mmCIF file of C-alpha atoms in Angstrom:
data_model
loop_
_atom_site.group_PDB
_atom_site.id
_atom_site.type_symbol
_atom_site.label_atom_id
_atom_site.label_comp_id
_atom_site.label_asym_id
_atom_site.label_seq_id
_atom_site.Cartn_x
_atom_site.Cartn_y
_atom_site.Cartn_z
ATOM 1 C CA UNK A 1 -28.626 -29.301 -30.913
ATOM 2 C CA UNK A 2 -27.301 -30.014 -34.620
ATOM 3 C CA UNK A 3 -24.231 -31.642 -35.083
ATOM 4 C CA UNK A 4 -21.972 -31.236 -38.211
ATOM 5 C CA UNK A 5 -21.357 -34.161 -39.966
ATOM 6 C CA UNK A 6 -18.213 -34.480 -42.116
ATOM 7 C CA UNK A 7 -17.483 -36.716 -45.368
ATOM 8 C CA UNK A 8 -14.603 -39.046 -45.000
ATOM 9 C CA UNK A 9 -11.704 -39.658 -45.359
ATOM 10 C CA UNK A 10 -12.441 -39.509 -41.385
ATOM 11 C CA UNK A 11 -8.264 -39.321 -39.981
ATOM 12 C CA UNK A 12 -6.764 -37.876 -36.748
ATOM 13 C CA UNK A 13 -6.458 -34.289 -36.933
ATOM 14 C CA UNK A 14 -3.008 -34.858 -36.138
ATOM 15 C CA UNK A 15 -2.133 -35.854 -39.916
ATOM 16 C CA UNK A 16 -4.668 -33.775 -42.289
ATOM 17 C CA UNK A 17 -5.440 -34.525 -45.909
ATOM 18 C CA UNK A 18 -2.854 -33.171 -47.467
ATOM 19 C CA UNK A 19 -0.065 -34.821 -45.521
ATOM 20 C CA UNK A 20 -1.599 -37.878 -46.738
ATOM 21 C CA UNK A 21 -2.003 -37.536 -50.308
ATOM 22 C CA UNK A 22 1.486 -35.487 -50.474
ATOM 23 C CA UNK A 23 3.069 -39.028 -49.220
ATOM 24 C CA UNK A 24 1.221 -40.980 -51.585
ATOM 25 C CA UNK A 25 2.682 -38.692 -54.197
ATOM 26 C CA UNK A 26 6.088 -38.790 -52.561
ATOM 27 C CA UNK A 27 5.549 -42.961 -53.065
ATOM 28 C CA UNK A 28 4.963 -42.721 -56.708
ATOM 29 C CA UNK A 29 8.022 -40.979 -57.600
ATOM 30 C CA UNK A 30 10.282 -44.230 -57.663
ATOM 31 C CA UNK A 31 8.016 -46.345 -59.935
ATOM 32 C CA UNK A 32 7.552 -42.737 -62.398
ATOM 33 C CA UNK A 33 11.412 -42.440 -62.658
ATOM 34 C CA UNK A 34 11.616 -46.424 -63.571
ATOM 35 C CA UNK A 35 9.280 -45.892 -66.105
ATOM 36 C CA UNK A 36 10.717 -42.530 -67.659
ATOM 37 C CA UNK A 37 14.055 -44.891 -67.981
ATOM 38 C CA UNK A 38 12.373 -47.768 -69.322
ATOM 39 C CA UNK A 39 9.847 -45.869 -71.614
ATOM 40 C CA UNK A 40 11.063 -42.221 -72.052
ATOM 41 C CA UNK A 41 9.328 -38.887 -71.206
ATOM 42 C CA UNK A 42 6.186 -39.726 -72.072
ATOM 43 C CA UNK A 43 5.169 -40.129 -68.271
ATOM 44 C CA UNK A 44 6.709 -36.838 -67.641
ATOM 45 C CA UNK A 45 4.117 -35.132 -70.128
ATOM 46 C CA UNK A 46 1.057 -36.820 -69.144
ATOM 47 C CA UNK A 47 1.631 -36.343 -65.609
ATOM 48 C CA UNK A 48 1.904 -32.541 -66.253
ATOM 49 C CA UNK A 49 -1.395 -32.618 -68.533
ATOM 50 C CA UNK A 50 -3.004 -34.466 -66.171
ATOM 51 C CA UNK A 51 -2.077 -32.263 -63.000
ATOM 52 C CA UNK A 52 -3.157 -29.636 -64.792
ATOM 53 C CA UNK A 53 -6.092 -30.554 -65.695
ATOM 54 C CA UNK A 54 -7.425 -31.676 -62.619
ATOM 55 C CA UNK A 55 -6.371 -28.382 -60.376
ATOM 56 C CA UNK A 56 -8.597 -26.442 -63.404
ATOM 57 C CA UNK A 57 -11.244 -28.289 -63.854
ATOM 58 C CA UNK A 58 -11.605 -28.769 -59.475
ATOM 59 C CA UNK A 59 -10.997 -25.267 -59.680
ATOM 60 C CA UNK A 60 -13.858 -23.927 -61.888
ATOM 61 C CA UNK A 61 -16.309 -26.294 -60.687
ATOM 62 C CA UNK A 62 -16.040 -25.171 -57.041
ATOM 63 C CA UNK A 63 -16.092 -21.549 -58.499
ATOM 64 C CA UNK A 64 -19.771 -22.378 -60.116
ATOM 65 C CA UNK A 65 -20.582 -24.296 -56.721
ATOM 66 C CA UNK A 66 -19.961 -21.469 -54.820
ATOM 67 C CA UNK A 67 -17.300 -23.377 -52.596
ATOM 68 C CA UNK A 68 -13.921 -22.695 -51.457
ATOM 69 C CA UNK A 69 -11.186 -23.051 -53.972
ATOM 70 C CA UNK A 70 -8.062 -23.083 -52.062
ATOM 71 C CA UNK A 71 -8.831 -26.012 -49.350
ATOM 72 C CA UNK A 72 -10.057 -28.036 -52.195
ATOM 73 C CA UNK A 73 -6.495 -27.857 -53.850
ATOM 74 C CA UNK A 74 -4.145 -28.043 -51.886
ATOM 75 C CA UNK A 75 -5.340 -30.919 -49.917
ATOM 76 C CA UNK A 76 -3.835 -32.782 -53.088
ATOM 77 C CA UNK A 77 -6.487 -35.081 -53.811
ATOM 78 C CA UNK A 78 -6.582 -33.708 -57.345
ATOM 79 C CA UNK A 79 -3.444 -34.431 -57.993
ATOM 80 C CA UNK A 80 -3.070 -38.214 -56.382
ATOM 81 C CA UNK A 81 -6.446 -38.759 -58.994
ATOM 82 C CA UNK A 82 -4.532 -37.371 -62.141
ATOM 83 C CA UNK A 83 -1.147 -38.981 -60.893
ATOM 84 C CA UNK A 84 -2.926 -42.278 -60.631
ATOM 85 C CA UNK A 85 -4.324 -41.565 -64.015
ATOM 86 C CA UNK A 86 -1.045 -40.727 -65.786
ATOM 87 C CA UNK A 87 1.123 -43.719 -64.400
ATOM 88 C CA UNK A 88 -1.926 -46.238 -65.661
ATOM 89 C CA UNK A 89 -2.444 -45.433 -69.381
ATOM 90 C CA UNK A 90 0.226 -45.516 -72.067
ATOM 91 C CA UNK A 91 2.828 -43.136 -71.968
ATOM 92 C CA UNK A 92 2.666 -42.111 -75.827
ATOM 93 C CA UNK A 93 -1.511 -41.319 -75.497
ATOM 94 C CA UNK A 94 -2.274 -38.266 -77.594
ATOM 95 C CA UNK A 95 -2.537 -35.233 -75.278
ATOM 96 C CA UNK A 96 -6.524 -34.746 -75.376
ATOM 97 C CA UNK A 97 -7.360 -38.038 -74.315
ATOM 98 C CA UNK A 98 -5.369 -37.598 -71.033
ATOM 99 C CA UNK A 99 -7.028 -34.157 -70.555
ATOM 100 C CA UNK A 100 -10.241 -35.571 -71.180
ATOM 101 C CA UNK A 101 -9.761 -39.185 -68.532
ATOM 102 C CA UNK A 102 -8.528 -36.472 -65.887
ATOM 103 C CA UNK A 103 -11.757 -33.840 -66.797
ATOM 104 C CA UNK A 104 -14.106 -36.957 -66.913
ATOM 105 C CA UNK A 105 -12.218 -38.214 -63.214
ATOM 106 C CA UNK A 106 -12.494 -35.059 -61.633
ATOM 107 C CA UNK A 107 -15.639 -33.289 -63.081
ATOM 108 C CA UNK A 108 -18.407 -35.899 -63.253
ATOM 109 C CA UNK A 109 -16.460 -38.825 -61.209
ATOM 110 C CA UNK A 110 -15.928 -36.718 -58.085
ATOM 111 C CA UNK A 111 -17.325 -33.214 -58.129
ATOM 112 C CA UNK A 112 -21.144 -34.166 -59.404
ATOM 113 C CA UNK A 113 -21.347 -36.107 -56.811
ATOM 114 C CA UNK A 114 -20.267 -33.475 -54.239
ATOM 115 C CA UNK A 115 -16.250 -33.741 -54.156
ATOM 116 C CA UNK A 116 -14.046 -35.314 -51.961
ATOM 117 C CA UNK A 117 -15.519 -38.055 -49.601
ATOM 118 C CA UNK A 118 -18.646 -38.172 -51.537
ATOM 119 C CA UNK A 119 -17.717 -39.911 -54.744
ATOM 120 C CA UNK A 120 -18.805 -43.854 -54.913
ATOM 121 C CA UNK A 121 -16.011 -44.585 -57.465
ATOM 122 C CA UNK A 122 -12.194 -44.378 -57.498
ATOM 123 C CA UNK A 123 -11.913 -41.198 -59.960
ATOM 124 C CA UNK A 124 -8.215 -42.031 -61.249
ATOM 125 C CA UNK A 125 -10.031 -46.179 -62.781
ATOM 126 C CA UNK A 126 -13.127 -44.270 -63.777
ATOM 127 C CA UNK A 127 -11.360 -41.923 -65.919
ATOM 128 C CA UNK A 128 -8.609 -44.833 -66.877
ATOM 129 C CA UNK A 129 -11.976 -47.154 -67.371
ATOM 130 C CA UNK A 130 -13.532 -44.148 -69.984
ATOM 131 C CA UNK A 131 -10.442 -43.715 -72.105
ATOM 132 C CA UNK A 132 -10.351 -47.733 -72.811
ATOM 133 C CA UNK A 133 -13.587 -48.078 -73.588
ATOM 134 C CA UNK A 134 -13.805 -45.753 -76.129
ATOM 135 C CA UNK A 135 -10.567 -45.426 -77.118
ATOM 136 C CA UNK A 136 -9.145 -49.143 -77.551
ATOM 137 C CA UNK A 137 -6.434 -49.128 -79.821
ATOM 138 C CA UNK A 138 -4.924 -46.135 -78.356
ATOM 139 C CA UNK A 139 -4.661 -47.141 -75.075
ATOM 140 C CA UNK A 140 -3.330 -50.405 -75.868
ATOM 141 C CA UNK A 141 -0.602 -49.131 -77.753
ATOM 142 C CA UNK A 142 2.477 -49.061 -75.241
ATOM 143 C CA UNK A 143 6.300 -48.202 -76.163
ATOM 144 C CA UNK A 144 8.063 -51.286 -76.447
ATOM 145 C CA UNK A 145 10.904 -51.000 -73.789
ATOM 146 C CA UNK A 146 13.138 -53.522 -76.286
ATOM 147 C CA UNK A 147 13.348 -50.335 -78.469
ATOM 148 C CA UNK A 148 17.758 -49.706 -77.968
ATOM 149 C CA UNK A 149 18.283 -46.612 -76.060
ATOM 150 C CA UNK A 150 19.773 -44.308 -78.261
ATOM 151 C CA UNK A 151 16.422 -44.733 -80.612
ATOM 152 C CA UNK A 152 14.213 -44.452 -77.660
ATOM 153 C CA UNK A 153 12.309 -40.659 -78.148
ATOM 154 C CA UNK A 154 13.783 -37.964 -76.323
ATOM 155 C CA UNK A 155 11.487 -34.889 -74.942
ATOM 156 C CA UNK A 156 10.823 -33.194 -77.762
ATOM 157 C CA UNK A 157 9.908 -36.364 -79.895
ATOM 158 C CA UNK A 158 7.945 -37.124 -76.933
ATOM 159 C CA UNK A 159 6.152 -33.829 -77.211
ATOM 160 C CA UNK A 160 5.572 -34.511 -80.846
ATOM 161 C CA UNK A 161 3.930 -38.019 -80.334
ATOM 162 C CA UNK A 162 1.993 -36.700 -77.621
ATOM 163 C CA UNK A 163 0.786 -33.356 -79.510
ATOM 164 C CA UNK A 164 1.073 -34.184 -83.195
ATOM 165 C CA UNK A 165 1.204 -37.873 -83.634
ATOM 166 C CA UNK A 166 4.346 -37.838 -85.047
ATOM 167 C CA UNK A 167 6.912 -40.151 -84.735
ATOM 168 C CA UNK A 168 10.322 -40.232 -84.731
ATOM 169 C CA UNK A 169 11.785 -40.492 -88.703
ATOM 170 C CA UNK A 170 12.976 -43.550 -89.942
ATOM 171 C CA UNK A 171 10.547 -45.964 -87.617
ATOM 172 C CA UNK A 172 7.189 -47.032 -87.423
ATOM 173 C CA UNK A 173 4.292 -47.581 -85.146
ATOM 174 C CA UNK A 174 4.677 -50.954 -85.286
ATOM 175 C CA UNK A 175 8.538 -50.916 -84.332
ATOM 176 C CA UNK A 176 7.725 -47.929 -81.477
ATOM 177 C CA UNK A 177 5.449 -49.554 -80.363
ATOM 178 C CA UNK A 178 5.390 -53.031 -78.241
ATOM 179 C CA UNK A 179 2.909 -56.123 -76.563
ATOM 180 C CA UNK A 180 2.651 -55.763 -72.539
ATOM 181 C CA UNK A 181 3.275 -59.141 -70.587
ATOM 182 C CA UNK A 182 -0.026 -59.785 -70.229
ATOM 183 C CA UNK A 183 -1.354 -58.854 -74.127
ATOM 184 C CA UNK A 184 1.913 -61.050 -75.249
ATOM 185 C CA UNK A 185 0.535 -63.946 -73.112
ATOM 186 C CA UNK A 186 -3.178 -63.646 -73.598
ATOM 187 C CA UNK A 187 -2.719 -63.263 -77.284
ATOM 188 C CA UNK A 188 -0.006 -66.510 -77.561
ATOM 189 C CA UNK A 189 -2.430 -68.364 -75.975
ATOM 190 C CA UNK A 190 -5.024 -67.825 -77.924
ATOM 191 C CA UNK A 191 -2.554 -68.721 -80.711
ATOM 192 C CA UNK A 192 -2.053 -72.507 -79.284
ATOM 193 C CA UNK A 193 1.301 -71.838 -77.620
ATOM 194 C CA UNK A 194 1.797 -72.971 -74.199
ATOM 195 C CA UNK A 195 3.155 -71.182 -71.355
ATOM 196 C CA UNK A 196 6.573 -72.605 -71.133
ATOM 197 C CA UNK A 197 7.027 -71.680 -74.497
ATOM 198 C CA UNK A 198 5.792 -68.395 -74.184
ATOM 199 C CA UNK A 199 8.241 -67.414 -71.780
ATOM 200 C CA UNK A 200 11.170 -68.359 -73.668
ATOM 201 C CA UNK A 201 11.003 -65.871 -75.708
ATOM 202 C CA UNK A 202 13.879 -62.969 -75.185
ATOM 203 C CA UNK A 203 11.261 -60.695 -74.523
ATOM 204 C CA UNK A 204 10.660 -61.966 -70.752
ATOM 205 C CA UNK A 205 12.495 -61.525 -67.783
ATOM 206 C CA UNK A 206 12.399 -63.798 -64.658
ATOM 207 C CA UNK A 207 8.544 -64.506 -65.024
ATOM 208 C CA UNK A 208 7.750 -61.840 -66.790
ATOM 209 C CA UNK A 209 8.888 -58.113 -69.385
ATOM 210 C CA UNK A 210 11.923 -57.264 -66.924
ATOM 211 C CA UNK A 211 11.380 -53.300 -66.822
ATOM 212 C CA UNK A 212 7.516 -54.111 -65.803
ATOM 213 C CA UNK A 213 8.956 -56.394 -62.879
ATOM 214 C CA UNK A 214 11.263 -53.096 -62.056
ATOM 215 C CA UNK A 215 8.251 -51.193 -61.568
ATOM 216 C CA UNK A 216 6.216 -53.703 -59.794
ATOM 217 C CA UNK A 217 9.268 -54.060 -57.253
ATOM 218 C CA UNK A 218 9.610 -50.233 -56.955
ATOM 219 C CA UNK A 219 5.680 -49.845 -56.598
ATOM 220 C CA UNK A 220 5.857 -52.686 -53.345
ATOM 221 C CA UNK A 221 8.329 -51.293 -51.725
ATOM 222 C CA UNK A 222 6.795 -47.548 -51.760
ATOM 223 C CA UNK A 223 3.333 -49.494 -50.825
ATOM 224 C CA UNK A 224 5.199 -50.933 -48.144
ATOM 225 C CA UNK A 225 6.630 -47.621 -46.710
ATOM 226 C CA UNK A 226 2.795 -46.432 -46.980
ATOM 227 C CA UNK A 227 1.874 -48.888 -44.849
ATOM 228 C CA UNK A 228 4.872 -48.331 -42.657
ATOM 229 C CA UNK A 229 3.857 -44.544 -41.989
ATOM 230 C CA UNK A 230 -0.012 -45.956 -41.704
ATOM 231 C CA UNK A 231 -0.972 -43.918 -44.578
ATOM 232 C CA UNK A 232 -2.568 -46.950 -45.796
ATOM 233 C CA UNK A 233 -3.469 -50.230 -43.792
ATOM 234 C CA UNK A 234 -2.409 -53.558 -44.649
ATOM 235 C CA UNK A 235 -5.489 -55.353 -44.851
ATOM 236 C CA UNK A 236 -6.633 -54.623 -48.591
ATOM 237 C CA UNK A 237 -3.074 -55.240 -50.185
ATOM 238 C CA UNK A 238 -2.610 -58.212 -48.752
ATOM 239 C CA UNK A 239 -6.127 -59.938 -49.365
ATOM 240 C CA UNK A 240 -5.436 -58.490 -52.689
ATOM 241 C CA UNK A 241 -2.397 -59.864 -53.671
ATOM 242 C CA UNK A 242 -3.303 -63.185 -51.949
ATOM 243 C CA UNK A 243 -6.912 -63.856 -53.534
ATOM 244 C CA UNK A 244 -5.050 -63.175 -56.799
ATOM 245 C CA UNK A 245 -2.060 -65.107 -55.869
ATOM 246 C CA UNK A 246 -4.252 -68.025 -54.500
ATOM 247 C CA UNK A 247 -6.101 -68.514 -57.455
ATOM 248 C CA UNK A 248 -3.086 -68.266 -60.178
ATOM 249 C CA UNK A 249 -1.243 -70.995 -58.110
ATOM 250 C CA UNK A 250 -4.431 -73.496 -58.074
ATOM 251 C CA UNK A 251 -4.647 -73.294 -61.601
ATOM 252 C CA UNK A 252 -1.596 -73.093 -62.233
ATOM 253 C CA UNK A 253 -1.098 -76.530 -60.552
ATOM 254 C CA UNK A 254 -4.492 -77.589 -62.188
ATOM 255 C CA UNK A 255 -2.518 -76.546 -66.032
ATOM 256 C CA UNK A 256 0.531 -75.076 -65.968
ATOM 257 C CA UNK A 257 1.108 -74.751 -69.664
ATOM 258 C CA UNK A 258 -2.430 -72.878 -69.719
ATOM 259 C CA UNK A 259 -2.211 -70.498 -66.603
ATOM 260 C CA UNK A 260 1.256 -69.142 -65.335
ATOM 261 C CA UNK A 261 2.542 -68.682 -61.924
ATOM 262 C CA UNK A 262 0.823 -66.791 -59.378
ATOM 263 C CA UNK A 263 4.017 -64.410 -59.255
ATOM 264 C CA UNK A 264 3.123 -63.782 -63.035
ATOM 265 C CA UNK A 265 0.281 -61.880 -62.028
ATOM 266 C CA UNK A 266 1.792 -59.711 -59.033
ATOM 267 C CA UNK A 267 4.459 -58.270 -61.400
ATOM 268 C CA UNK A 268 2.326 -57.913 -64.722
ATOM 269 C CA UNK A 269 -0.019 -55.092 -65.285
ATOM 270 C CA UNK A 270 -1.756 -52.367 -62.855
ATOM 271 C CA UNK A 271 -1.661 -55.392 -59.849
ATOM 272 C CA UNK A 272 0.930 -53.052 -57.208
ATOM 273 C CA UNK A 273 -0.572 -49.754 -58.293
ATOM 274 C CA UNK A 274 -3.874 -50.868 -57.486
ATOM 275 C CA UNK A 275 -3.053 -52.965 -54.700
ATOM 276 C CA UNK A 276 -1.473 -50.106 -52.868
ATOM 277 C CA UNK A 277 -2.276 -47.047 -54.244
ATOM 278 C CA UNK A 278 -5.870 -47.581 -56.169
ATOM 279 C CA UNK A 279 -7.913 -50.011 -54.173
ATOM 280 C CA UNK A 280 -6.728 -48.177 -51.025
ATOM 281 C CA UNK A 281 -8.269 -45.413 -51.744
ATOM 282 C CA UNK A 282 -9.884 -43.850 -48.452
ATOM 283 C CA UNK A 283 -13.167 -42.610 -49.832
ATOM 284 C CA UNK A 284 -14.202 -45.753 -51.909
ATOM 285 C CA UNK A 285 -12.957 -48.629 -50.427
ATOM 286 C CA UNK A 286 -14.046 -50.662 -47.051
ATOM 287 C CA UNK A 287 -14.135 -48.759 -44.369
ATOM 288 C CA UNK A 288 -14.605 -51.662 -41.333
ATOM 289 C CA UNK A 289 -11.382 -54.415 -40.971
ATOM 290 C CA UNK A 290 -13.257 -57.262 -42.160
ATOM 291 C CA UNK A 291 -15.119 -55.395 -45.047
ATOM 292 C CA UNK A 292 -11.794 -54.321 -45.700
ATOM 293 C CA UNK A 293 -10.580 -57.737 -46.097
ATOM 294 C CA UNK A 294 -13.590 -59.054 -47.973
ATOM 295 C CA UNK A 295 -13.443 -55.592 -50.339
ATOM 296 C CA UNK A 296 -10.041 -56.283 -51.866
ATOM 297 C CA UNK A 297 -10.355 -60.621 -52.020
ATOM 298 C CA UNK A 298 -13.022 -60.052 -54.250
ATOM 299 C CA UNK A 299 -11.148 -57.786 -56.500
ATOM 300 C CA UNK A 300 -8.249 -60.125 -56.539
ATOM 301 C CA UNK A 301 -10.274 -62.716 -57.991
ATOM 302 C CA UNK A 302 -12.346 -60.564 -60.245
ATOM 303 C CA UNK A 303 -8.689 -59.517 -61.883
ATOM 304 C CA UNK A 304 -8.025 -63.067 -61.657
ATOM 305 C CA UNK A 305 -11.143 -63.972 -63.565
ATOM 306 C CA UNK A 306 -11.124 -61.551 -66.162
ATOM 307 C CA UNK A 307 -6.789 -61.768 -66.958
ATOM 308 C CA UNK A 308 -8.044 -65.811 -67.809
ATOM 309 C CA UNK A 309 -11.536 -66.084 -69.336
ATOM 310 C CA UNK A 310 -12.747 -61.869 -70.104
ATOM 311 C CA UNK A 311 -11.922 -59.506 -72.870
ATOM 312 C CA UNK A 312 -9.590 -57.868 -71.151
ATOM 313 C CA UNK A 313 -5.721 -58.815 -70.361
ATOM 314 C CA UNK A 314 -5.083 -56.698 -67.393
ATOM 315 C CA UNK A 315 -8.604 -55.707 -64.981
ATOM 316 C CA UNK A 316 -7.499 -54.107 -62.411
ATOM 317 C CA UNK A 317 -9.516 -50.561 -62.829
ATOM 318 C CA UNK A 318 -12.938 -52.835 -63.672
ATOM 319 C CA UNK A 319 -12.258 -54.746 -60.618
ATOM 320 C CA UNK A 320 -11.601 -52.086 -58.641
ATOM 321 C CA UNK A 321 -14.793 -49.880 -60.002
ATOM 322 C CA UNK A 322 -17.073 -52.847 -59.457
ATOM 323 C CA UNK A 323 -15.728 -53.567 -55.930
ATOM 324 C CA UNK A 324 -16.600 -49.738 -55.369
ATOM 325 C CA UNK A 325 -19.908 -50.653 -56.152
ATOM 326 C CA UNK A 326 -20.331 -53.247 -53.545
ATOM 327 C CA UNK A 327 -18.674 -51.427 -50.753
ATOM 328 C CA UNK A 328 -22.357 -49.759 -49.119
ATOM 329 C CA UNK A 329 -23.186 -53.597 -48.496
ATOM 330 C CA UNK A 330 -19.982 -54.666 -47.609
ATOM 331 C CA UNK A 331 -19.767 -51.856 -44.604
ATOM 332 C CA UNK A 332 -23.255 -52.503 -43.704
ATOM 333 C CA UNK A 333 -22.810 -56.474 -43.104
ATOM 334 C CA UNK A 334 -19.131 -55.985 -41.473
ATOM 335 C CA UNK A 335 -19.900 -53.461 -38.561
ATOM 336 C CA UNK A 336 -17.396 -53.985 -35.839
ATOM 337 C CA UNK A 337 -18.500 -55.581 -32.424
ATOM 338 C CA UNK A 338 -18.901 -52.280 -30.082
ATOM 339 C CA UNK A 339 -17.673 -52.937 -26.629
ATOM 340 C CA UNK A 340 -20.453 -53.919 -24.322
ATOM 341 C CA UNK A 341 -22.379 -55.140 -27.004
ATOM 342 C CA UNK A 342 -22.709 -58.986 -28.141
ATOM 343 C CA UNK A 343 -23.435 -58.317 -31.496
ATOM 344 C CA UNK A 344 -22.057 -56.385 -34.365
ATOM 345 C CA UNK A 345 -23.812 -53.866 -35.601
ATOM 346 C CA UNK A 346 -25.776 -53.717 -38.564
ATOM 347 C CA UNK A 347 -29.007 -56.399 -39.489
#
């Protein structure tokens, strides 16, 4: 008798797909309205460019695979992907380089290798991983949230950066635009400065840029509510953020005035999107509790290793890609005890 065998993500019937990915959205929106306050509209437009994207391009490939088209869409994955994308890279990108991470995330990330549940790697990082790679300087170049609010581009001179590269008159690109926590410390360092010193500049907060550590905080909380309604569980953020935080308190105990304090690293950079919303992601991560576990340490210390000694200042979509990697092996060695048996699964 044949059996039908379904792709993950494998859930209770009782709360589909879509009611899943429609309260991961429903997370996001806190940390997207922080950072339209901190660093203008820009979000607003890639998020629409990206959405849009995505729902076309899933769209017409299912159209030339011969698959339904309506399922496909509205179970939201799509738009988590391009949502995910959006919130990572800067929010003054030009437009056709967040069309083309979202066409790259969705086309050959996740539908050539059969759509959702079959893709190996996290579609939102590999699209996120494309656009830095070949596109450096652009997506390094962030709007400094010192800029004073009444010069800080409104919608249409947000639509003009985004679609025509042009800036507001009477500034520059190099007064728009501003250093992230992590760049500023990475490239003070490298100038001789020490840590101490670093941070008493006016341009940190508490322990790090204040409107980053406003996302960061709204970002936890929303990944703590996820966890709350079990959309997520808590085993990969919290190996996460403790491998990471582990490390940056050793050696920040071994040199202070070299490496900063663990907390540094929770509330710089892509560390709460991708501890709750990226490395969580249903289809690529761990699927057994330990692998789980074992899945998102070793990410925490890859970001760990490559924020200190790689090219790199933040790492969070390379860790999280190269974890995705891993995972086959990680699921195969970490099979769960079944009951009657004395051994795990697996070898």
């Amino acid at each position: 008798m044949p059996f039908q065998v379904l792709s993950s993500p494998h859930d209770h019937p009782a709360r589909p797909v879509n009611r899943l990915m429609l309260q991961v959205l429903l997370a996001l929106i806190p940390a997207i309205a922080i950072i339209t306050w901190f660093f203008g509209f820009g979000l607003l437009i890639n998020l629409t460019l990206a959405s849009a994207t995505a729902l076309l391009a899933e769209a017409a490939v299912l159209r030339l695979r011969r698959r339904p088209v309506r399922p496909a869409l509205f179970d939201l994955s799509a738009l988590v992907s391009a949502w995910l994308l959006a919130i990572a890279v800067p929010t003054i990108l030009p437009w056709w380089m967040v069309v083309l991470g979202s066409l790259f995330a969705i086309v050959v990330v996740k539908q050539l290798y059969g759509g959702l549940g079959y893709n190996p790697f996290n579609p939102a990082m590999a699209g996120y991983l494309l656009l830095l790679i070949s596109y450096p300087m652009e997506m390094t170049q962030r709007l400094s949230p010192s800029i004073p609010r009444e010069h800080m581009p409104d919608l249409l001179q947000s639509l003009q950066i985004s679609f025509l590269r042009v800036i507001p008159p009477g500034t520059t690109w190099d007064a728009l635009t501003g250093a992230t926590p992590l760049d500023e410390l990475r490239t003070k360092l490298a100038m001789g400065l020490r840590v101490d010193q670093i941070h008493s500049g006016s341009f940190w907060g508490h322990l790090t840029g204040q409107p980053w550590e406003w996302v960061s905080l709204a970002l936890f909380i929303s990944g703590l509510w996820l966890i709350y309604r079990r959309v997520i569980s808590w085993h990969i953020p919290l190996a996460f953020l403790g491998s990471l935080s582990a490390l940056a308190f050793l050696f920040f105990l071994l040199d202070p005035q070299r490496y900063p304090v663990g907390f540094f690293h929770l509330v710089s950079g892509g560390t709460m999107l991708g501890a709750f919303f990226i490395a969580t992601d249903p289809v690529t991560a761990s699927t057994t509790p330990l692998g789980r576990l074992i899945y998102a340490a070793a990410i925490g210390v890859i970001v760990f290793a490559i924020r200190s000694w790689g090219g790199y200042p933040d790492a969070v979509a390379f860790a999280v890609v190269l974890m995705n990697m891993a995972v086959p092996m990680i699921d195969h060695y970490t099979q769960p005890r079944v009951t009657g048996h004395k051994r795990r699964l697996g070898p």
